[in-house]
Short mmCIF file of C-alpha atoms in Angstrom, two decimals:
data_model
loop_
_atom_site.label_atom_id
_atom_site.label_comp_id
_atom_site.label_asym_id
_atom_site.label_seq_id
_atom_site.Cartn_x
_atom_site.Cartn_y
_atom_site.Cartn_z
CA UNK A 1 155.23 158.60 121.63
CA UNK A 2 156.26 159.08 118.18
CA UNK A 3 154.35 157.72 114.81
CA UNK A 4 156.36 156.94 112.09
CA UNK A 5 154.93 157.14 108.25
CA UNK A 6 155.15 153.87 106.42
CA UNK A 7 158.03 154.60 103.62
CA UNK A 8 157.06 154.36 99.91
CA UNK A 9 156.36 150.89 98.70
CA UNK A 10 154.90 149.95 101.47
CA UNK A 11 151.17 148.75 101.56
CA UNK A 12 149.23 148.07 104.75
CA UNK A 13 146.90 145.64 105.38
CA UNK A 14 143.02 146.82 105.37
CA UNK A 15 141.45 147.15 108.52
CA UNK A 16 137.95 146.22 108.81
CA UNK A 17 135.15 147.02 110.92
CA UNK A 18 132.36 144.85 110.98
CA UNK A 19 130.90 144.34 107.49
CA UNK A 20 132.87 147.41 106.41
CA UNK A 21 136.68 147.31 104.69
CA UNK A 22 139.09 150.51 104.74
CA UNK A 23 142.33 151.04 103.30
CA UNK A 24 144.47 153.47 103.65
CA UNK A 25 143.85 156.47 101.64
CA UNK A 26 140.47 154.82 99.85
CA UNK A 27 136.83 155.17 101.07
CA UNK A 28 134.92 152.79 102.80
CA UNK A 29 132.97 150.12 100.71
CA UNK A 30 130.23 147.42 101.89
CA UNK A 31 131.37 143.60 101.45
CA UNK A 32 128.00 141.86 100.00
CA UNK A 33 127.70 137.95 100.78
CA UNK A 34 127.31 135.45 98.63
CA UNK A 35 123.38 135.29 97.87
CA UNK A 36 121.84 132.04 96.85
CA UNK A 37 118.61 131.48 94.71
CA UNK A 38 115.89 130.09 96.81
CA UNK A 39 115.50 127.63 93.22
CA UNK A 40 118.40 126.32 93.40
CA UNK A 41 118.01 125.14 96.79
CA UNK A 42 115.09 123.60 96.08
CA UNK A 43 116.51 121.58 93.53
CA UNK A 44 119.52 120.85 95.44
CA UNK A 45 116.83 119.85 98.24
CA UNK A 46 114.86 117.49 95.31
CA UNK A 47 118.00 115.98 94.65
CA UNK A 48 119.61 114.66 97.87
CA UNK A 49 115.99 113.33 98.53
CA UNK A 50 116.04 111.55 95.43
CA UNK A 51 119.46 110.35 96.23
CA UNK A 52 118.63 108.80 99.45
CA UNK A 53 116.21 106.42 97.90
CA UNK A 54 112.69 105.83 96.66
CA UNK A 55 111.53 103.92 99.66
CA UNK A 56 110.29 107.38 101.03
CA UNK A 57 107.61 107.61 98.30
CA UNK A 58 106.66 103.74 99.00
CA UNK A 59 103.74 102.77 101.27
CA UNK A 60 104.06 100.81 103.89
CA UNK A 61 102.12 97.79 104.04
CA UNK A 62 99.55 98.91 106.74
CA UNK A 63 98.71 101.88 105.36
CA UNK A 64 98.46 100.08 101.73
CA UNK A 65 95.95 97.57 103.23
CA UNK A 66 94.09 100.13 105.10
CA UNK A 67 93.88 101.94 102.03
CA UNK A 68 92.35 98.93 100.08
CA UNK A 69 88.54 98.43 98.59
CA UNK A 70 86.01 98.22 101.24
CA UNK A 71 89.00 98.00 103.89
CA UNK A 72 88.10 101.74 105.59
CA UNK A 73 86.64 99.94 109.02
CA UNK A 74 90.00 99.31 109.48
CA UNK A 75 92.82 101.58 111.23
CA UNK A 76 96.54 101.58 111.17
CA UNK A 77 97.89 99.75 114.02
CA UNK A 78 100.88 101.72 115.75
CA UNK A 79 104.27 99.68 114.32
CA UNK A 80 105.29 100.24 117.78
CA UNK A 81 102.13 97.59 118.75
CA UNK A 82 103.26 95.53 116.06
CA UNK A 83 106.48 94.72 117.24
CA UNK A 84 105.68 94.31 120.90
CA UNK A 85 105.80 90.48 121.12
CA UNK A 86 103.56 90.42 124.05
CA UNK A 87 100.67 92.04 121.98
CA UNK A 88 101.43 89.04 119.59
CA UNK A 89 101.04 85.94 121.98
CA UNK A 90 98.95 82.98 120.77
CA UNK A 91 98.54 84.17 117.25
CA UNK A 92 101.80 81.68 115.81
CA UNK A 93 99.34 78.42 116.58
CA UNK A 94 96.39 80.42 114.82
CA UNK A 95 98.07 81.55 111.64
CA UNK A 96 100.20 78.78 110.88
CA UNK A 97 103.55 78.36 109.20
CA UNK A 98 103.98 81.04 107.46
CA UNK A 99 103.45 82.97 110.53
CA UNK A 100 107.39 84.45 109.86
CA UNK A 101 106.80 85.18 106.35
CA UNK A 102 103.64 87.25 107.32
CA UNK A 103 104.88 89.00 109.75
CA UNK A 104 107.57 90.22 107.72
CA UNK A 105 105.16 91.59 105.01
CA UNK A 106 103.38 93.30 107.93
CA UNK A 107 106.32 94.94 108.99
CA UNK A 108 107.67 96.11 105.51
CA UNK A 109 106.29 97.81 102.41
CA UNK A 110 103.26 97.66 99.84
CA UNK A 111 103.65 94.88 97.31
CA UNK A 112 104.52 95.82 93.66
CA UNK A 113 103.27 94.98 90.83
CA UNK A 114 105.87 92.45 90.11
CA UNK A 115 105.71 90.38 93.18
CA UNK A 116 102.08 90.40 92.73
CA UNK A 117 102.18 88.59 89.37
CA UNK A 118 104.68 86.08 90.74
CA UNK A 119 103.66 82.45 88.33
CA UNK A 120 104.41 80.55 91.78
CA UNK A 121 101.72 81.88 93.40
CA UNK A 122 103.41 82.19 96.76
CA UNK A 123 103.04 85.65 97.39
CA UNK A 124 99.42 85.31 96.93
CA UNK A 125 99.77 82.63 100.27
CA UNK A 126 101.58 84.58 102.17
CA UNK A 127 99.36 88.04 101.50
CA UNK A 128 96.23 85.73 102.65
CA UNK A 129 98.16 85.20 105.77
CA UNK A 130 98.72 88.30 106.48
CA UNK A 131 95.56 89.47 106.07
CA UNK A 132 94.23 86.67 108.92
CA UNK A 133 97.28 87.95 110.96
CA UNK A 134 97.02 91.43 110.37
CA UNK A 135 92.87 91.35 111.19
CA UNK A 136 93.08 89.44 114.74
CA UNK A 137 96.52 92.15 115.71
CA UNK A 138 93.88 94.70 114.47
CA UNK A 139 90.99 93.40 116.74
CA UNK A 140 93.30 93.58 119.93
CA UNK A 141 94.70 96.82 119.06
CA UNK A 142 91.29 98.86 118.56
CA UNK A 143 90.66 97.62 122.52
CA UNK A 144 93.88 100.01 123.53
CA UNK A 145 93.66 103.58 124.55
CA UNK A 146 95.04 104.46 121.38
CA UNK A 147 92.66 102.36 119.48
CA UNK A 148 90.05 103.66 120.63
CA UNK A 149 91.26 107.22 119.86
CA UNK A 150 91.56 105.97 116.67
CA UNK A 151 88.33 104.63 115.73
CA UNK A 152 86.94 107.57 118.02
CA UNK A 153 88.23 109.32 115.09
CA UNK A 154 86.85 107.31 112.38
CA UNK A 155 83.37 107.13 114.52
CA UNK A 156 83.17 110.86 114.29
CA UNK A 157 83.77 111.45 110.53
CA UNK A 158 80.83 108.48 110.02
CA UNK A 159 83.04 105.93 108.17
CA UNK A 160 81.47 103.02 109.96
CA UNK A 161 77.86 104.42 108.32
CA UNK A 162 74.56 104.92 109.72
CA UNK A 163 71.87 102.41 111.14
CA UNK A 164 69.45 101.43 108.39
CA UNK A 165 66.96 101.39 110.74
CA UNK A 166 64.30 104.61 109.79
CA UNK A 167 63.19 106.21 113.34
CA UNK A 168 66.80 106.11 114.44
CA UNK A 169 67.55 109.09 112.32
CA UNK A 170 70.71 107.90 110.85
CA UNK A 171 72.83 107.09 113.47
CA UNK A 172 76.54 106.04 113.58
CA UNK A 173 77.09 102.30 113.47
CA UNK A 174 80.11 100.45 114.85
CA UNK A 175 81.88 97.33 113.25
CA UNK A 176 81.25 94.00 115.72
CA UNK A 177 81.78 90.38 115.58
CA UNK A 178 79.70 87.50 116.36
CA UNK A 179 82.93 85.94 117.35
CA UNK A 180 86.50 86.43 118.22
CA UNK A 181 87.75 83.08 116.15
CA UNK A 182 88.36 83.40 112.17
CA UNK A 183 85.74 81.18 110.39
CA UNK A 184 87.31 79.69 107.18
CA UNK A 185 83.90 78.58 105.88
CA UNK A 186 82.66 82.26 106.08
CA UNK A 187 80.55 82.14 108.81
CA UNK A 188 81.32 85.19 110.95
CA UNK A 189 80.88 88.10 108.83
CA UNK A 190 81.01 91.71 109.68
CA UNK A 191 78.15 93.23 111.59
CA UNK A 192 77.05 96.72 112.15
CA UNK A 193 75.89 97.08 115.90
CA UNK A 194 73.25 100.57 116.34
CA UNK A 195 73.84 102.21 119.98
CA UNK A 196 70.48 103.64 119.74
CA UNK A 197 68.33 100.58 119.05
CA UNK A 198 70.53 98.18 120.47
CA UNK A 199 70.24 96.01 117.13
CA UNK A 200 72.46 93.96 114.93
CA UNK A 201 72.76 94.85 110.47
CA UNK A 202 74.33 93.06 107.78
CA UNK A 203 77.12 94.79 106.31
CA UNK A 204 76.69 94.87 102.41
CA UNK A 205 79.93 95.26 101.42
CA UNK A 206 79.72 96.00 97.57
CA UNK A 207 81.27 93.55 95.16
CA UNK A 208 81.06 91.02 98.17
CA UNK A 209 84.39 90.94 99.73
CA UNK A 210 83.91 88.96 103.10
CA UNK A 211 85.00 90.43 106.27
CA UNK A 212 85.58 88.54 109.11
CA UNK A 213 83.98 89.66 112.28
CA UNK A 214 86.86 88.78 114.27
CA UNK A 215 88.93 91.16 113.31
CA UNK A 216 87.03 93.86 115.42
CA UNK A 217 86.03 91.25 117.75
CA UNK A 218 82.52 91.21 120.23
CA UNK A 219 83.93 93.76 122.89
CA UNK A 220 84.80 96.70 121.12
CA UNK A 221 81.34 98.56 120.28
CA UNK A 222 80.66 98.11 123.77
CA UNK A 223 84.02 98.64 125.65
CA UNK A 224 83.86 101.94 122.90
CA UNK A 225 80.63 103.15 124.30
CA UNK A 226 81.70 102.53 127.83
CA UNK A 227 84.81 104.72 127.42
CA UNK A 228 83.45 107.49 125.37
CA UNK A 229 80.09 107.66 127.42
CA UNK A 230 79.87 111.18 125.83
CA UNK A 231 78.74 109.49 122.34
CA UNK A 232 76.29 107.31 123.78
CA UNK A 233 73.08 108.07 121.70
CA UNK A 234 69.87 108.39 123.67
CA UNK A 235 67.10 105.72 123.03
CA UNK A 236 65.05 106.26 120.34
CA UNK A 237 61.47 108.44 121.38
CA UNK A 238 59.28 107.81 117.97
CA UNK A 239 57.77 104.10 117.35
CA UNK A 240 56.34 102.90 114.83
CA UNK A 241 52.55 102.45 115.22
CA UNK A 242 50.79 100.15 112.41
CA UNK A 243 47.29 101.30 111.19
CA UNK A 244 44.59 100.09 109.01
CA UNK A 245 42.60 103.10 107.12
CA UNK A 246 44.46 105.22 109.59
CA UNK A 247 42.40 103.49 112.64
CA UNK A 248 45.34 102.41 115.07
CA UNK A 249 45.44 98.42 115.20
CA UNK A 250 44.66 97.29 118.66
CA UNK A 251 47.27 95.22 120.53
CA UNK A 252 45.02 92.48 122.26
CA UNK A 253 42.68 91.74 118.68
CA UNK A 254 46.22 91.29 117.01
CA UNK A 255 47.53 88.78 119.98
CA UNK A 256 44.27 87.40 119.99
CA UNK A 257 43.98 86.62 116.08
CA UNK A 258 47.84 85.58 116.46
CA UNK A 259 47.11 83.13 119.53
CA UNK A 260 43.69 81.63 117.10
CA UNK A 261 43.81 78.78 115.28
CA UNK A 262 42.93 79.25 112.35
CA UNK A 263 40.30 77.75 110.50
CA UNK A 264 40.58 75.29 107.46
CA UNK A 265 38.20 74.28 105.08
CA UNK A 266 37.16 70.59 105.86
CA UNK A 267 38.71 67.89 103.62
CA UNK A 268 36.56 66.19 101.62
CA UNK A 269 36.85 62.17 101.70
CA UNK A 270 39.13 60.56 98.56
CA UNK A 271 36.37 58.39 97.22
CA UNK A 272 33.59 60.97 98.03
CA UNK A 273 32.64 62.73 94.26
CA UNK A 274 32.63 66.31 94.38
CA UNK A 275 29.02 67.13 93.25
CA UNK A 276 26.05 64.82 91.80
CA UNK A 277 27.58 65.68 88.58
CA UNK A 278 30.86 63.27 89.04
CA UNK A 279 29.21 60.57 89.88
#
């Protein structure tokens, strides 16, 4: 085995060894990659973001009605429900014809300002039917597993507010209906139903927006408490007892003065003078 020099002139090529470089007859030096500013990928991030449109920074129109004035009763119904036509049977004859139109708005994103000061007046229409549509989708999906979760939710962070009623020491309300069909003439508004008292409260929803009850339906307080049996409050163990100079008020005087007729003053004939003086 013989090794022949390279003749004069004659360069080899560098051998390398891992992130090291050698050449012949220099010392070994350290190649250093490329190093990139964690700024500018950040911006580079911002931009191809920005790039890909603006509809990421738009609401959709669920959570943009959820989100709206004296609208946090309701939830955000899975889009998944939404477009399940099954979930969606019957409610064509109820909403009317712009049952399409609706639906589409449902399934899209938040109004803007300019469609919202349309002179037509259309959008206005089809927002109202929406609404209707979106409230009786709403009132089936809060009876689903994942309904419930989600108003199990709400229940627990006291959105729905607290009974009015004193001796039940503030407890959790949930939203009910005194029917499942939407009244036009605003005669099924919103109730608050108390698990402890087993009563029925007005909601008094400030500035007076009406609710309809039917978009959380008659079931659900009670199909909630039977599935969450957990939250079930117990009945209330302090009553109110009504006294007079701090004398308790006895049961049978008060059903007996309530059962009494009572006494009137006897009429005196029309031509009859009242005293010796009038006549």
């Amino acid at each position: 085995f013989f090794f022949t020099f390279p003749k004069r002139g004659v360069s080899l090529p560098p051998l390398r060894c891992g992130g090291l470089s050698r050449s012949p007859g220099r010392g070994a030096s350290l190649s250093q990659p490329a190093i990139t500013h964690p700024k500018a990928t950040m911006q580079e991030a911002v931009l191809s973001s920005s790039e890909e449109g603006s509809s990421l920074d738009e609401p959709t129109w669920v959570s943009w009605f959820c989100m709206l004035r004296n609208h946090e009763f309701f939830c955000e119904v899975d889009p998944s429900f939404l477009q399940d036509r099954f979930n969606l049977y019957g409610l064509k004859e109820l909403v009317g014809p712009l049952y399409s139109e609706a639906m589409t708005m449902i399934l899209g994103y938040a109004p803007t300002e300019k469609q919202l000061s349309d002179p037509t007046q259309r959008i206005h229409k089809v927002l109202d039917t929406a609404r209707i549509l979106y409230g009786l989708i709403h009132a089936r999906y809060i009876l689903t597993a994942q309904g419930l979760s989600d108003m199990k939710a709400k229940y627990k962070a006291h959105e729905f507010g607290s009974c009015p009623r004193t001796l039940c020491d503030k407890q959790t309300v949930l939203p009910v209906g005194l029917s499942d069909s939407v009244s036009n003439s605003g005669e099924n508004p919103l109730k608050l139903f108390c698990a402890r008292c087993q009563e029925l409260y007005d909601h008094n929803v400030p500035g007076g927006n009406y609710i309809d009850g039917a978009f959380f339906g008659t079931t659900f307080p009670h199909l909630f408490l039977q599935t969450f049996r957990e939250l079930r409050p117990p009945p209330p163990t302090s009553k109110y007892v009504p006294r007079v100079f701090g004398f308790k008020v006895h049961k049978v005087q008060e059903q007996q003065q309530n059962q009494m007729p009572r006494e009137e003053w006897p009429k005196r004939p029309k031509n009859e003078p009242v005293s010796d003086w009038d006549s």
